[in-house]
mmCIF file with all atom_site columns, C-alpha atoms in Angstrom:
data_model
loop_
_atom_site.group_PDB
_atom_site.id
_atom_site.type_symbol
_atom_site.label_atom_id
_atom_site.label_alt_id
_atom_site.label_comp_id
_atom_site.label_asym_id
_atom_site.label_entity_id
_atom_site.label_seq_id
_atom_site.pdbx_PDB_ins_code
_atom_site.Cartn_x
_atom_site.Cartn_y
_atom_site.Cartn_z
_atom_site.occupancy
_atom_site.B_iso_or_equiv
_atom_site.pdbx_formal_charge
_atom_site.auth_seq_id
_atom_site.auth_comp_id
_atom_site.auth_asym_id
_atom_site.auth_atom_id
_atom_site.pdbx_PDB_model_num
ATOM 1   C CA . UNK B 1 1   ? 23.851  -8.245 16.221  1.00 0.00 ? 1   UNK B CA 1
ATOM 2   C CA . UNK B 1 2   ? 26.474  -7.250 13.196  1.00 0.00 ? 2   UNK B CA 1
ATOM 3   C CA . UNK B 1 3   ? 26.570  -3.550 12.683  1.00 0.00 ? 3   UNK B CA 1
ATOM 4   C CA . UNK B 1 4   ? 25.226  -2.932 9.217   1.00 0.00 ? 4   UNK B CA 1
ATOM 5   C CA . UNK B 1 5   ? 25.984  0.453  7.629   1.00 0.00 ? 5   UNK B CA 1
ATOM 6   C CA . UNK B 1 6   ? 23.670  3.067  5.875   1.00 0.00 ? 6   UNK B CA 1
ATOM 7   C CA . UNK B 1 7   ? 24.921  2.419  2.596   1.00 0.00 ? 7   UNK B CA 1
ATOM 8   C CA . UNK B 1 8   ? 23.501  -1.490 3.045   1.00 0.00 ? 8   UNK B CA 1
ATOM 9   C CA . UNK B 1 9   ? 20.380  -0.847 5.178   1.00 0.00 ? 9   UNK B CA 1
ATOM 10  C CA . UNK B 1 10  ? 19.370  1.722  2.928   1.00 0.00 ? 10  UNK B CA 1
ATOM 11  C CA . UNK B 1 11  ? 18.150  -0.497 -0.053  1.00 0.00 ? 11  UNK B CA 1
ATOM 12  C CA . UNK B 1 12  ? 16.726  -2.692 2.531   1.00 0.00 ? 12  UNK B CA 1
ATOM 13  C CA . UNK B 1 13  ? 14.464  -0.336 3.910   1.00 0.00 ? 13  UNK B CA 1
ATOM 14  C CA . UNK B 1 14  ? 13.521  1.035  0.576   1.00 0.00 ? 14  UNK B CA 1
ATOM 15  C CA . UNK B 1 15  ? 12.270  -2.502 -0.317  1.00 0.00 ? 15  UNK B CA 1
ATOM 16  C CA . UNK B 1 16  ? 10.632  -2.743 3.212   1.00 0.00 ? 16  UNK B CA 1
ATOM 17  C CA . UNK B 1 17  ? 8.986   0.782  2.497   1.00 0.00 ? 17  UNK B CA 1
ATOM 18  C CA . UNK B 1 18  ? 7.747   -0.385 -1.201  1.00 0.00 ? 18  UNK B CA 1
ATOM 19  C CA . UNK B 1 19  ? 6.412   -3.480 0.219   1.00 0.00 ? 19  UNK B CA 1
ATOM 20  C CA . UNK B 1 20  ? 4.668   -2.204 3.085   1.00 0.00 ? 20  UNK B CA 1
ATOM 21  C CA . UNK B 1 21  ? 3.513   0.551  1.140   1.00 0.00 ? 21  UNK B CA 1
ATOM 22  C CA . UNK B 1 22  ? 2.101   -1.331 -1.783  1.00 0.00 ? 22  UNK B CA 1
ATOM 23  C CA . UNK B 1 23  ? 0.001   -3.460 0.691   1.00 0.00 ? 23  UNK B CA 1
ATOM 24  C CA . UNK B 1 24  ? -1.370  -1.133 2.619   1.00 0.00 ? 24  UNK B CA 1
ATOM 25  C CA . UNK B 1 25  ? -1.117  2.385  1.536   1.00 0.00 ? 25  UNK B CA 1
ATOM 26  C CA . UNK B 1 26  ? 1.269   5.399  1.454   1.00 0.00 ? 26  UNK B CA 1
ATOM 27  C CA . UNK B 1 27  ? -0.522  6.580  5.089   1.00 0.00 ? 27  UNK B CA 1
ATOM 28  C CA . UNK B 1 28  ? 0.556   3.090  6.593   1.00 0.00 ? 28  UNK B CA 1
ATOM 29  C CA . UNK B 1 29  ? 4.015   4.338  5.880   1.00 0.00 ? 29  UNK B CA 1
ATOM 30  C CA . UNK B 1 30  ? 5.529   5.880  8.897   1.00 0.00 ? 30  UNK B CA 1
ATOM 31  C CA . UNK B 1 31  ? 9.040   5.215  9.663   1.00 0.00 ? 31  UNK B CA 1
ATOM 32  C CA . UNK B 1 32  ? 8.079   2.952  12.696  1.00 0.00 ? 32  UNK B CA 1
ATOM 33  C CA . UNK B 1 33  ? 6.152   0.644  10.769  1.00 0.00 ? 33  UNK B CA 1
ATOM 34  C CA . UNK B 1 34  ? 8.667   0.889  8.354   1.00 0.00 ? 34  UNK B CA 1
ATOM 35  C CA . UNK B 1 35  ? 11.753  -0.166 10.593  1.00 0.00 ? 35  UNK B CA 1
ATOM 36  C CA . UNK B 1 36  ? 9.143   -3.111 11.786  1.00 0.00 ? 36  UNK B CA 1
ATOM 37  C CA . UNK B 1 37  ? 8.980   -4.432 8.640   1.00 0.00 ? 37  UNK B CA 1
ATOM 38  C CA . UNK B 1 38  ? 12.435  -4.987 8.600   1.00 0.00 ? 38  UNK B CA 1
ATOM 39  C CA . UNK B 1 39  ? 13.101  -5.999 11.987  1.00 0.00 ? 39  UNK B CA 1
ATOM 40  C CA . UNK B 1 40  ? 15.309  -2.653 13.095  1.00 0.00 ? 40  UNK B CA 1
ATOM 41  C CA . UNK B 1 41  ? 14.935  0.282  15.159  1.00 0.00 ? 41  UNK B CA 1
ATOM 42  C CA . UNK B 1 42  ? 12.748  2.735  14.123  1.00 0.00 ? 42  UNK B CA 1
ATOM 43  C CA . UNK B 1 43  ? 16.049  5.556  14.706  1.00 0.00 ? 43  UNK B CA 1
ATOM 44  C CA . UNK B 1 44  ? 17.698  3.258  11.704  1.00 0.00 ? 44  UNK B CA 1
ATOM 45  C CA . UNK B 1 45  ? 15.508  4.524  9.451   1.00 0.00 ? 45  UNK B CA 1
ATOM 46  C CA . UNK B 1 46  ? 15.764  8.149  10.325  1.00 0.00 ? 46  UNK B CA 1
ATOM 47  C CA . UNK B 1 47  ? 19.366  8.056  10.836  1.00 0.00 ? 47  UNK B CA 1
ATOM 48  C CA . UNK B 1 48  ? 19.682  6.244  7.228   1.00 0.00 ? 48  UNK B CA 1
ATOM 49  C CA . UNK B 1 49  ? 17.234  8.671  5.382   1.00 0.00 ? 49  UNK B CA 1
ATOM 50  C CA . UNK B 1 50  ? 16.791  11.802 8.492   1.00 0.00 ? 50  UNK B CA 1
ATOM 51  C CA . UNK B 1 51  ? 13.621  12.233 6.994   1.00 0.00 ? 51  UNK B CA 1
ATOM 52  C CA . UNK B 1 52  ? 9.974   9.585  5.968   1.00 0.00 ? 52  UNK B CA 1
ATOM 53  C CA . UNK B 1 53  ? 9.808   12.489 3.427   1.00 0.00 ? 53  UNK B CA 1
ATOM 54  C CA . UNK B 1 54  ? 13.835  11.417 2.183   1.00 0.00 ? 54  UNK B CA 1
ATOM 55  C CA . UNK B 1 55  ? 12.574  7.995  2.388   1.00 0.00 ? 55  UNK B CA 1
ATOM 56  C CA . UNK B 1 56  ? 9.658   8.453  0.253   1.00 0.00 ? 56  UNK B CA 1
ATOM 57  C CA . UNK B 1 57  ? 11.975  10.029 -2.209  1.00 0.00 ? 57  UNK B CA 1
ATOM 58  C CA . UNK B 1 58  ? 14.074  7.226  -1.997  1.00 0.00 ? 58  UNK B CA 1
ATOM 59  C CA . UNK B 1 59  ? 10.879  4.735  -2.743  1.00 0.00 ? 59  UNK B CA 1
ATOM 60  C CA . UNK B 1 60  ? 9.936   7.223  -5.601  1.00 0.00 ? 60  UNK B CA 1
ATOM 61  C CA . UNK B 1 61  ? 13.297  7.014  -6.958  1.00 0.00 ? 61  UNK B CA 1
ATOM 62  C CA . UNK B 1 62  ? 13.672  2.954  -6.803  1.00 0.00 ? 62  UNK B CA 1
ATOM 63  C CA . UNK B 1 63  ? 10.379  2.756  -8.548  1.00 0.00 ? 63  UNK B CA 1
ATOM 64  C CA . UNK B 1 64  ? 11.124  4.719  -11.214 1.00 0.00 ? 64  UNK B CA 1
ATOM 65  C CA . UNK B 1 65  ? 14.359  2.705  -11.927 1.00 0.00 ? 65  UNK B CA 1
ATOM 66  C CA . UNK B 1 66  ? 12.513  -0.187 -11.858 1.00 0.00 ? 66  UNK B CA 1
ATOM 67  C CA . UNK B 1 67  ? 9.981   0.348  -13.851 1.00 0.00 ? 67  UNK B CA 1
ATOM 68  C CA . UNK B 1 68  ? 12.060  2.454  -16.497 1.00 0.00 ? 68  UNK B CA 1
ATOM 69  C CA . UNK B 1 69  ? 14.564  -0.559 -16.813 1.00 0.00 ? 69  UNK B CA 1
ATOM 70  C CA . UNK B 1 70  ? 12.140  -3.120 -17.653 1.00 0.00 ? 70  UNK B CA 1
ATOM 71  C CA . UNK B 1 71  ? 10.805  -1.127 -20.244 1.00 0.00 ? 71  UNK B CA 1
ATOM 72  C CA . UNK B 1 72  ? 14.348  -0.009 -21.785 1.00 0.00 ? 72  UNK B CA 1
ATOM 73  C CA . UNK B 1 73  ? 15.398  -3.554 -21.943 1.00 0.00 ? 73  UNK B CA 1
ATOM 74  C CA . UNK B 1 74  ? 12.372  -4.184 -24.223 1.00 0.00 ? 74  UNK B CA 1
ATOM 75  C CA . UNK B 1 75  ? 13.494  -1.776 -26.539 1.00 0.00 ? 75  UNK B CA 1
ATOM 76  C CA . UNK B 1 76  ? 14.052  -3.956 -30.055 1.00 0.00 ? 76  UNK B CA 1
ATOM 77  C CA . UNK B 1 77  ? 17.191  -3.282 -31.915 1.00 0.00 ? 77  UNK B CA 1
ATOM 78  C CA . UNK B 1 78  ? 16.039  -4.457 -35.376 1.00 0.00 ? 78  UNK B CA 1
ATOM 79  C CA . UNK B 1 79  ? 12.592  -3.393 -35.853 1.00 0.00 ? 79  UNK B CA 1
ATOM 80  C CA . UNK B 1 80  ? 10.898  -0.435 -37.679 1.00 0.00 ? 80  UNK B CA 1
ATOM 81  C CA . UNK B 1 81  ? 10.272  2.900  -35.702 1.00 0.00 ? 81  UNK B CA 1
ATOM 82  C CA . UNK B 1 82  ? 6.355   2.225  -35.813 1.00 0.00 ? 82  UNK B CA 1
ATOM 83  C CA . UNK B 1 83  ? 7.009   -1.641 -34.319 1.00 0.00 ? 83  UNK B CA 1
ATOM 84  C CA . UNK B 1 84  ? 9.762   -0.695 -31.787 1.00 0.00 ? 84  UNK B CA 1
ATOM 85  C CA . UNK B 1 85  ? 6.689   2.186  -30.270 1.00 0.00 ? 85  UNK B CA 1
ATOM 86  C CA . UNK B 1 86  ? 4.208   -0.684 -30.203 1.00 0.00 ? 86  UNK B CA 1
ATOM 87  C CA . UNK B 1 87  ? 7.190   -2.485 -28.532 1.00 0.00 ? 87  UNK B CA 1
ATOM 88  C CA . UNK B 1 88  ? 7.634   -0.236 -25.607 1.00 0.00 ? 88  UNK B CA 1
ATOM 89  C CA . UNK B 1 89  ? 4.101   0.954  -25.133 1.00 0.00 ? 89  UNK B CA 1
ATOM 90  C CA . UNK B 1 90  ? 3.320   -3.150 -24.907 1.00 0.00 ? 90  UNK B CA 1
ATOM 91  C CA . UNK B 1 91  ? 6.121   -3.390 -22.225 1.00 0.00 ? 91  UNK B CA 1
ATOM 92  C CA . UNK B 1 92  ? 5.477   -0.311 -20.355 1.00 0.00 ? 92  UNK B CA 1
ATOM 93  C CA . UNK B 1 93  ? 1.713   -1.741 -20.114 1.00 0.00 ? 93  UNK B CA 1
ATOM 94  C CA . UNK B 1 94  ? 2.786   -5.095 -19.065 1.00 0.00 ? 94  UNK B CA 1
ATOM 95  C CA . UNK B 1 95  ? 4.344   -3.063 -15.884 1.00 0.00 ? 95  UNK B CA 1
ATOM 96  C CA . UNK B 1 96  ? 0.636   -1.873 -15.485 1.00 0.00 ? 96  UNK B CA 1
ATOM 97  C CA . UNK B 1 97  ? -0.923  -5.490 -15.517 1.00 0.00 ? 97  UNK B CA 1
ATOM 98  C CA . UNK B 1 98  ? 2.039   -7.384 -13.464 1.00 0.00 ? 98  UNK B CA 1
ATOM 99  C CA . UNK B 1 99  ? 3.049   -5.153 -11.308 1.00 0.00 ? 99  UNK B CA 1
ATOM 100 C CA . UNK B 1 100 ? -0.381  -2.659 -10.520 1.00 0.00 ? 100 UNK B CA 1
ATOM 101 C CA . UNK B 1 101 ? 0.453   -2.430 -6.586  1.00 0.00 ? 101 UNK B CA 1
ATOM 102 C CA . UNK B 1 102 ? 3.857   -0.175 -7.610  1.00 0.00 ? 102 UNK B CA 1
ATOM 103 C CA . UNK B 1 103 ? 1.839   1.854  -9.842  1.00 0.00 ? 103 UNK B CA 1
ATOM 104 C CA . UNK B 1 104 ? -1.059  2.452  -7.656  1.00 0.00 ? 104 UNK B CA 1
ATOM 105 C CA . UNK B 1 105 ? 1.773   3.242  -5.154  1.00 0.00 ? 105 UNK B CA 1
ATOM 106 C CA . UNK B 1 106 ? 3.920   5.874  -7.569  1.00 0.00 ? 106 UNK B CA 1
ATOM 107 C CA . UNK B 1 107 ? 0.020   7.303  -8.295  1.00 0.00 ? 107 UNK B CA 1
ATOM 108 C CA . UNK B 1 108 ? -0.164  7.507  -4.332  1.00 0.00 ? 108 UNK B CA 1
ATOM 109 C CA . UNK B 1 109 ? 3.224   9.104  -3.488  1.00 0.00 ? 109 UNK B CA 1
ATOM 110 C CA . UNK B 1 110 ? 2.838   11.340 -6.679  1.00 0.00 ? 110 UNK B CA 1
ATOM 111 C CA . UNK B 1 111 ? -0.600  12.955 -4.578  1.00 0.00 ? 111 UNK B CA 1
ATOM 112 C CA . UNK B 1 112 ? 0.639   12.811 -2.004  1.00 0.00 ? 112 UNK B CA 1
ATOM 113 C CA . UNK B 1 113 ? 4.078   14.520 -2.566  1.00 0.00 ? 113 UNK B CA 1
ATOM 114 C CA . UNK B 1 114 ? 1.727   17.457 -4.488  1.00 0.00 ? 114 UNK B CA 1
ATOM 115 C CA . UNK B 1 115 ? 0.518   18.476 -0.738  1.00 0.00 ? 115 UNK B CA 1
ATOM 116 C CA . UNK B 1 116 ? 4.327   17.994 1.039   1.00 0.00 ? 116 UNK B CA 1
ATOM 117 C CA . UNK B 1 117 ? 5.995   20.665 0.076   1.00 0.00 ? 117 UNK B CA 1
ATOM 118 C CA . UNK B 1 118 ? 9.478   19.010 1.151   1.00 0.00 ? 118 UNK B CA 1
ATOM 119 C CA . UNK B 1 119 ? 8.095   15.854 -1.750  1.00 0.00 ? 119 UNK B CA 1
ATOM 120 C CA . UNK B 1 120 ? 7.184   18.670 -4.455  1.00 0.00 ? 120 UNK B CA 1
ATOM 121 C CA . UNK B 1 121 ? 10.742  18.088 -6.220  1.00 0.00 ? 121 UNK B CA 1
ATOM 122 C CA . UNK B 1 122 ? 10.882  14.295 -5.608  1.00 0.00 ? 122 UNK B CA 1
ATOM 123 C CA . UNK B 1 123 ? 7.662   14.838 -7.624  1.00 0.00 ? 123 UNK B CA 1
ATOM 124 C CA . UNK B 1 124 ? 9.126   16.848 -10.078 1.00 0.00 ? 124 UNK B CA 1
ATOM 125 C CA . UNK B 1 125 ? 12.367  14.186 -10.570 1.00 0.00 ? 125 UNK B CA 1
ATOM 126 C CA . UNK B 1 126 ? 10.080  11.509 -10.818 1.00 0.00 ? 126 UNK B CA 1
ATOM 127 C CA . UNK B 1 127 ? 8.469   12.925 -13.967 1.00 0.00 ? 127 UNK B CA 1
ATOM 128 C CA . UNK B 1 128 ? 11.260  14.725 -15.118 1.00 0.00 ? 128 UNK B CA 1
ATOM 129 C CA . UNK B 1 129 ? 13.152  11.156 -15.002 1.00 0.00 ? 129 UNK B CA 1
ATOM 130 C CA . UNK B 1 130 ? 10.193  9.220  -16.992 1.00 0.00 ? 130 UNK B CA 1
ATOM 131 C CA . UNK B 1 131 ? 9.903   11.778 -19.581 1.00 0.00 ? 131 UNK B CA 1
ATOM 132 C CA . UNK B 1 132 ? 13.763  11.865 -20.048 1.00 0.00 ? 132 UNK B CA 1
ATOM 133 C CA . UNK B 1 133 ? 13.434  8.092  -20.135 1.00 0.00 ? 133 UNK B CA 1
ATOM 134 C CA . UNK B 1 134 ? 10.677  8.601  -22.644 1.00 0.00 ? 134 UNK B CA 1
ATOM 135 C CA . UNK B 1 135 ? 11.732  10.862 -24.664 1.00 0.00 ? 135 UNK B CA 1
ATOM 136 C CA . UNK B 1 136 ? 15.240  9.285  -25.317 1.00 0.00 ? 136 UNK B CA 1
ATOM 137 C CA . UNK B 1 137 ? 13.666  5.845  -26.375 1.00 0.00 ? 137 UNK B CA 1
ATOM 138 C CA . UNK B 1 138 ? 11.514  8.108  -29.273 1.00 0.00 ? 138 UNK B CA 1
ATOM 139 C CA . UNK B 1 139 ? 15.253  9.304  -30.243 1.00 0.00 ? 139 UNK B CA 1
ATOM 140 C CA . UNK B 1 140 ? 16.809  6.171  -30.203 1.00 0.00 ? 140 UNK B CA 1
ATOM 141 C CA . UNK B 1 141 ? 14.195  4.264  -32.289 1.00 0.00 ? 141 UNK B CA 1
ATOM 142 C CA . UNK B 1 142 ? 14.364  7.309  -34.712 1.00 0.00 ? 142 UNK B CA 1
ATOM 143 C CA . UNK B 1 143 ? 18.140  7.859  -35.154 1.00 0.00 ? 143 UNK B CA 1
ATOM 144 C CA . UNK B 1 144 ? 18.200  3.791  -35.519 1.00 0.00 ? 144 UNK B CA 1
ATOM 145 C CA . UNK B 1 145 ? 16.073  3.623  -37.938 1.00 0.00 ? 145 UNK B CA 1
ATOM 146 C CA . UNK B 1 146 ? 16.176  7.052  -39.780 1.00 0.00 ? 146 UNK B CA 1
ATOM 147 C CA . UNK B 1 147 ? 12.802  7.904  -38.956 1.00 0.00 ? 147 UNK B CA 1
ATOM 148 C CA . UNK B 1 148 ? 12.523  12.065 -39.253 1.00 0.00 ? 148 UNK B CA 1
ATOM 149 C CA . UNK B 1 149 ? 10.081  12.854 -36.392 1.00 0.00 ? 149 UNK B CA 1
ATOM 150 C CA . UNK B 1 150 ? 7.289   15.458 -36.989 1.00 0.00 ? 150 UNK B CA 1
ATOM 151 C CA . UNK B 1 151 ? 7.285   16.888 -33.747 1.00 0.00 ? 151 UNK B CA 1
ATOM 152 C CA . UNK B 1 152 ? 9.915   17.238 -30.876 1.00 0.00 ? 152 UNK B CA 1
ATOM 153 C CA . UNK B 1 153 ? 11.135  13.924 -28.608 1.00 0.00 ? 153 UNK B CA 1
ATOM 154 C CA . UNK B 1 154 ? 9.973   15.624 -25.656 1.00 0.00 ? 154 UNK B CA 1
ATOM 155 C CA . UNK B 1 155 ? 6.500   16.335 -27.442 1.00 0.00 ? 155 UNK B CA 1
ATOM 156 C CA . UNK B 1 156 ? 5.986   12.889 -28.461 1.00 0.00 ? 156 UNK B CA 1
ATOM 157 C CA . UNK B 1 157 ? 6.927   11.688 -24.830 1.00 0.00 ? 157 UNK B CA 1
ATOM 158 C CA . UNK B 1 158 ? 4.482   13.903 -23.350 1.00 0.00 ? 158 UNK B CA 1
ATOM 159 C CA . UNK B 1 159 ? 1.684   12.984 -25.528 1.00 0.00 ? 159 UNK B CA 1
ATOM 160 C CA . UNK B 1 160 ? 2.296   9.427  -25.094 1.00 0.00 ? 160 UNK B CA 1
ATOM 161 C CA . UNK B 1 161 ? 2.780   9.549  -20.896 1.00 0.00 ? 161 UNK B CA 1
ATOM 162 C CA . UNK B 1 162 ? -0.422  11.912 -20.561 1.00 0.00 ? 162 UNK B CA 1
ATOM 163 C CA . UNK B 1 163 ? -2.185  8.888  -22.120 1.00 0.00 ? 163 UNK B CA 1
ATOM 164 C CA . UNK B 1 164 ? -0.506  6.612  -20.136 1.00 0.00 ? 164 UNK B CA 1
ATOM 165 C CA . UNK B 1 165 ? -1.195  7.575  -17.182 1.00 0.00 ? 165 UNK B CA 1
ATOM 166 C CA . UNK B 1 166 ? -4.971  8.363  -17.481 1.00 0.00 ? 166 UNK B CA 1
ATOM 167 C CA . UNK B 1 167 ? -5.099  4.735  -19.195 1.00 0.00 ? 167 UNK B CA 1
ATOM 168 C CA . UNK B 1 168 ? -3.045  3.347  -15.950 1.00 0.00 ? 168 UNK B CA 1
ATOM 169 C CA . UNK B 1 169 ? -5.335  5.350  -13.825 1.00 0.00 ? 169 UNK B CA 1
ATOM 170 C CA . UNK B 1 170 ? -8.454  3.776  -15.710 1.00 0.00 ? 170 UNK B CA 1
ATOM 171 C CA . UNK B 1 171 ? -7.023  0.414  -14.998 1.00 0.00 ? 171 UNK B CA 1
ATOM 172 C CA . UNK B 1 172 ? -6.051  0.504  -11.092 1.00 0.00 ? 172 UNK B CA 1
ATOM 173 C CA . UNK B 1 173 ? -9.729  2.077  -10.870 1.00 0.00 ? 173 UNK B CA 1
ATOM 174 C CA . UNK B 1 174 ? -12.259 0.336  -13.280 1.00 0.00 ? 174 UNK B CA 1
ATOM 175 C CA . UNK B 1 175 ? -10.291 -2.471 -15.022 1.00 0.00 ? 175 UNK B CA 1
ATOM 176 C CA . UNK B 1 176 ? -11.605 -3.275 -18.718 1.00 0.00 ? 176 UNK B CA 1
ATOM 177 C CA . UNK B 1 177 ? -9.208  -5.453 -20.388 1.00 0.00 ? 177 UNK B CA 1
ATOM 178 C CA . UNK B 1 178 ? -10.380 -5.348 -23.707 1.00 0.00 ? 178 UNK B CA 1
ATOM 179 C CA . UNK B 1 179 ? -11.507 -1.380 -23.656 1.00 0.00 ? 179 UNK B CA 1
ATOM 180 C CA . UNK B 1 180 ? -7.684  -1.189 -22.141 1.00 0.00 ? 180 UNK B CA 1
ATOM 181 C CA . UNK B 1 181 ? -6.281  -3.447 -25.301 1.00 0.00 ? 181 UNK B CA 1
ATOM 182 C CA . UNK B 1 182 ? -8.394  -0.764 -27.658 1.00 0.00 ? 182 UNK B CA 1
ATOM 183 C CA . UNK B 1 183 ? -7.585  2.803  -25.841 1.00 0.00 ? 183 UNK B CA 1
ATOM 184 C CA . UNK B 1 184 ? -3.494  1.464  -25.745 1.00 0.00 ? 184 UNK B CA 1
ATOM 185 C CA . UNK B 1 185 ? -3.639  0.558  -29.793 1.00 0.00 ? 185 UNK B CA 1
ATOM 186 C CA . UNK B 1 186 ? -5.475  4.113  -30.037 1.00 0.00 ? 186 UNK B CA 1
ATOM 187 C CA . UNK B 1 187 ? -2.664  5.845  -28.220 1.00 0.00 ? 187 UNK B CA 1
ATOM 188 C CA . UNK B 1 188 ? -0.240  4.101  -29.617 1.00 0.00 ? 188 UNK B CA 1
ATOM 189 C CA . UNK B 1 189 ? -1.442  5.128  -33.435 1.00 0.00 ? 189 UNK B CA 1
ATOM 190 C CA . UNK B 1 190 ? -2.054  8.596  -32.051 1.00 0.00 ? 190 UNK B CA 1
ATOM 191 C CA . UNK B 1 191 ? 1.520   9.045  -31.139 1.00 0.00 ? 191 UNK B CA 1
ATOM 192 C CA . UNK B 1 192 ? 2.536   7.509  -34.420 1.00 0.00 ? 192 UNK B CA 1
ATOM 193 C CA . UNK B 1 193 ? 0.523   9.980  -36.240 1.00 0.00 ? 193 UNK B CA 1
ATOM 194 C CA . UNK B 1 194 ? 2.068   12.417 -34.040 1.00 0.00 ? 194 UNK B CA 1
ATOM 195 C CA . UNK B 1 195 ? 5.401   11.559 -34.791 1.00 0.00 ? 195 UNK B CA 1
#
């Protein structure tokens, strides 16, 4: 078999980790069934990542990306402040409804990392990276369209992602797809009136 190096078995085995992970649960995660679900040895993954905790970092981190792309590249260049928030919120939402398994996973990693103490600033990264996300798409719609905020970026983004999360939470636990259409339209006028 072809030596492959870390730098190319490492996104592998972050997209064997999500996968196997979004199936069947963070605690399915070990590095052994890991390197099974891509077909190497189970030392591959800890010589690629040394630790499942730098692994689950690494899974953090991808998802994050992910998710925070799709969204960004929904961001409209033409419309009004109060349409491009409706925008995003509908895009970031869409993530919820297409793609629950990697937010039921992020919600899994994110309790679970609370309790690792080697995961507590993956944690902190994570959020830190979603509200910096967040809180530059507020900026950008305002600057573009001279919109003079009435609280901070950052404020805004917190509001909004508190929200968010307890509606994504709501969802992955008792799904209500019209209550969900009515609770995102409230947030989403609550952050306007916020900003």
């Amino acid at each position: 078999m072809a030596h492959v190096s870390a730098a190319e078995r490492r996104p592998q085995l972050i997209k064997a980790a999500i996968g196997l992970m979004a199936r069947e649960g963070v605690a399915a995660g070990s590095t052994r069934a890991i390197a099974a679900e891509l077909g190497v040895a189970q030392a591959t993954v800890h010589y690629t990542f040394g630790t499942k905790e730098e692994l689950y970092r690494a899974v953090m981190e991808q998802l994050t990306r992910d998710l925070s792309d799709q969204v960004t590249r929904a961001a409209p260049t033409d419309a009004s402040f109060e349409e491009t928030i409706v925008t995003l919120a509908e895009a970031l939402w869409r993530t919820v409804l297409e793609q629950p398994a990697s937010h039921q996973l992020l919600t899994e990693l994110s309790m679970f990392a609370l309790r690792t103490p080697h995961l507590k600033e993956a944690l902190q990264s994570h959020y830190s990276e979603v509200l910096a996300v967040t809180t530059k798409l507020v900026e950008q719609a305002a600057e573009r369209t001279g919109h003079r905020l009435g609280q901070p970026a950052e404020t805004i983004a917190r509001f909004f992602l508190a929200g968010f999360d307890g509606l994504t939470m709501q969802h992955l636990s008792l799904p209500d797809e019209e209550a969900e259409r009515v609770c995102l339209r409230s947030l989403v006028s609550a952050v306007l009136a916020m900003a």
